[in-house]
Amino acid sequence: MEHYNMNLTLKVWRQKNNKAQGKFETFQVKDISSEMSFLEMFDVLNEQLVADNKEPIAFDHDCREGICGMCSMHINGRAHGPWHQTTTCQLHMREYKDGDTIVVEPWRADAFPVIKDLVVDRTAFDRIIESGGYISVNTGNAQDANCLPIEKQQADLSFAAAACIGCGACVAACPNASAMLFVSAKASHLALLPQGRPEAKIRATNMIAQMDKEGFGSCTNIGACEAECPKGISLDNIARMNREYIAATFSGSNE
Amino acid sequence: MPINSKIPQGELSKKWTTYKSTCKLVNPANKRQLEVIVIGTGLAGASAAASLGELGYKVKTFCFQDSPRRAHSIAAQGGINAAKNYQNDGDSTYRLFYDTVKGGDYRAREANVYRLAEVSANIIDQCVAQGVPFAREYGGLLSNRSFGGTQVQRTFYAAGQTGQQLLIGAYQALERQVALGNVKQYSRHEMLDVVIIDGKCRGVIVRNLVTGELERHFGHAVLLCSGGYGNVFYLSTNAMGSNVTAAWKAHKKGAFFGNPCYTQIHPTCIPVSGDHQSKLTLMSESLRNDGRIWVPKKQNDTRKATDIPEEERDYYLERRYPAFGNLVPRDVASRAAKERCDAGYGVGSSKQAVFLDFASAIERYGKVEANKQQMSNPSREQIIAMGKEVVKEKYGNLFDMYAKITGENPYEVPMRIYPAVHYTMGGLWVDYELQTSVPGLYALGEANFSDHGANRLGASALMQGLADGYFVIPYTLGNNLADDIRTKAIPTDHPAFEEAEKAVRERIEKLMSIKGTESVESFHKRLGKIMWDKCGMARNAQGLKEAAEEIKALRKEFWNNVRIPGDINEFNPELDKANRVADFMELGELMCIDALHRSESCGGHFREEHQTEDGEALRHDEEFLYVAAWEYKGESNFELHKESLDYEVVHPTQRSYK
Ligand SMILES: Cc1cc2nc3c(=O)[nH]c(=O)nc-3n(C[C@H](O)[C@H](O)[C@H](O)COP(=O)(O)OP(=O)(O)OC[C@H]3O[C@@H](n4cnc5c(N)ncnc54)[C@H](O)[C@@H]3O)c2cc1C
Ligand code: SF4
Ligand code: FES
């Protein structure tokens, strides 16, 4: 791989806190190596700001390996930036060239209020899980794991749904700020497994109710979520959960 | 203070059963009156909090991320061990126990390791019941792979994201308890001190990272599940926020620190690419199942890997360790890579890398597929294409990650890898009940020192975290809290809380008032460099002495010249980082002191003065068959306590993987 250096213009959303008005601020960064990750480029910028006695830009990140779901930048109009199925932290600077301008914003959604700069509050997702995103089993005395064979194809489908990292890009990408892709991925992961079947309907009902309560928008089948999801979570999960939900509504109960 | 590890009497294989059937219990009504604080919601913390909540304790959890599900455990890739013997390849509780003790180079406590092996099988059952989607075979049964340091297949996995799937399982169990009102959860909160009242740990001081406010929380007991401290080296495979603060604060309040110098350097990570590097990325050990590690036979060979013919390649692990080959334990593999690179055989622009090659695996799997599909005369292209599909199914996400970071396609050219700091076997000293030397204060998961001796085997950290949380602490905590049922909740205006909070506040104010010229990041990098150069993969007395002095000087500079922008009472990640780096600077010194005092090589601790003729770690059992438990006595002043390791069942020998 050829490496090169570049100078860039960054327009970044700054917002002191939840109450304050935010605005874009423009920065120049120099000698950014094409080998850096996007967040390492932000590290360079922040070091520069500290050196100038200014406040660095707050952004969420932790694993920097694309798995914790903490990083969350809206880059040039796209959640997690331009690379397909890639989180912000895994985006690398070889995507850009000298002289480029990059606009960076936080996730925008009523249910994700801004805490500071690029950091938003995603605790709504925890509360959705709390409302039913689990299998009701206590610790201890589970039967031998191989007493429950599961068809490989089914297990793989469940795993594909379980790959969701709870980052919220689907919400940020959706014009309605709907959380359907996230909720359906969580519900499908469990509903696709025999262990998760007994609670499948009540789970879907409760999680959808909580999602609405949190102020996420409704799903109108636009599909922007799937396109921007870093883990390739499929829209099929939404269809699957809707079936579950309708079945629950019709039977009027949660058997 | 004499060390009492509280190992139950009796035969090794009966100890835990005996303990469980004779330990004290707390009745349900009393449990509701007992409050437990859990710091950390990784595998250890989330599993403990969920299980204790289910039992009826009043639990509070704290983590510094925005959700419990984001703890560093999420990043574990390769898998989790369990002695299920599903493959019928000769595995057993004893063998897992034995492999772990041997892998740890005979520096772990037998009784703990045996218990770990014993409960390992229950972990898999528990996780499957919770809906963890482990990999399966076509027959619907669970699939296994091998990991380093063993000759059986006992590792369960979920593609390359086992940690995420296990953590989601524990997190979901935790959220269920939150919904039931048994657990109260605090995210974006960082513990900055423990509160000790009448010799017992009774609470914590935490900082709300969004508002900057300090809070006091009472608990009849406090569980530290705060993870490892590999980030003392600045560059490591740990998440950016991983830190030692919780453990270090406990240490300064009386909890002994066990074997701080035992660090694991993982052999297969993506090499450093430049000064901008903020962290290192692991390429899971599971890759060593199928990848072959090699360097050119010629020094300073600059040809492309694919241009170097087979006979000019040195598969040095297969050459040196024919019995285990590419699956030797991590410490052995890391040192072998360093040895080759130091001798001038390294590859890539930095020459600090070796190849991890999948070409033969791709061909082998391709042939198997061709056979399965009963193809009579498959072409080479067909074989390779099918082989790539198999490799993709097994390791696809790791290959993608490698490609994104390096811009190279690992299906076509071998990966370049180099060892990197990954895990810390050292941690808070705990007894058999996971209690530290401070009554009421416990440590679980990577935060304690307990089970891995001087080197951890792959896929054993997830196992230990979940064993501690799901299966050990529910018993041992009850055994101790049974004596506490008459203790009423202590109001947090108690002077001990006042005092602890004041000290925390003063330290933060001090940090903010320095207003120097150098960033926290820069100090952290400098600390990391000292640690890596002098207390890293190879250590010697001279270097360690220098390092301890350099760290002291750096610390002084830090407290005079660090610059932290922003305010105290707001969301301020620079301040959070400064708090953590300040603690790393104290820990780093203790690590050097410990490494210097341990004048032998064992596992990940390699003292250049102590090696065999062929460069293997040379232990000195007569002198060092003990756990070093350090007591804090004031700045730069630590007292050594020794817990001798009595091997009743396994007999320490020179480890051999040949
Ligand atoms: C890249 C990578 C891959 C790995 N792969 C494997 C593998 O395949 N198999 C395996 O067995 N092991 C693996 N490991 C090791 C394993 O993941 C860890 O050892 C293990 O997950 C640690 O779990 P834990 O619960 O002890 O701590 P963590 O998961 O590190 O959790 C720490 C928790 O403590 C909280 N915390 C820390 N300090 C504070 C504080 N002061 N106040 C409040 N909260 C605090 C954090 O918020 C977090 O919730 C891997 C490690 C890495 C780095
Ligand atoms: S569905 Fe995709 S975009 Fe949405 S939270 Fe999960 S991983 Fe993120
Ligand atoms: S920082 Fe963890 S997914 Fe990006």
mmCIF file of C-alpha atoms and ligand atoms in Angstrom, chain A residues 61-64 66-71 87 89, ligand 3:
data_model
loop_
_atom_site.group_PDB
_atom_site.id
_atom_site.type_symbol
_atom_site.label_atom_id
_atom_site.label_comp_id
_atom_site.label_asym_id
_atom_site.label_seq_id
_atom_site.Cartn_x
_atom_site.Cartn_y
_atom_site.Cartn_z
ATOM 1 C CA HIS A 61 -15.048 5.725 21.426
ATOM 2 C CA ASP A 62 -13.592 2.810 23.326
ATOM 3 C CA CYS A 63 -12.626 -0.438 21.594
ATOM 4 C CA ARG A 64 -11.535 1.152 18.296
ATOM 5 C CA GLY A 66 -15.589 -1.907 15.483
ATOM 6 C CA ILE A 67 -17.296 -3.958 18.155
ATOM 7 C CA CYS A 68 -18.253 -1.924 21.239
ATOM 8 C CA GLY A 69 -20.615 0.382 19.354
ATOM 9 C CA MET A 70 -19.390 3.439 21.205
ATOM 10 C CA CYS A 71 -18.074 5.522 18.289
ATOM 11 C CA THR A 87 -17.805 1.802 12.098
ATOM 12 C CA CYS A 89 -13.276 3.819 14.334
HETATM 13 S S1 FES C 3 -14.902 2.509 19.202
HETATM 14 FE FE1 FES C 3 -15.848 0.596 19.547
HETATM 15 S S2 FES C 3 -16.993 0.321 17.740
HETATM 16 FE FE2 FES C 3 -15.872 2.100 17.294
#
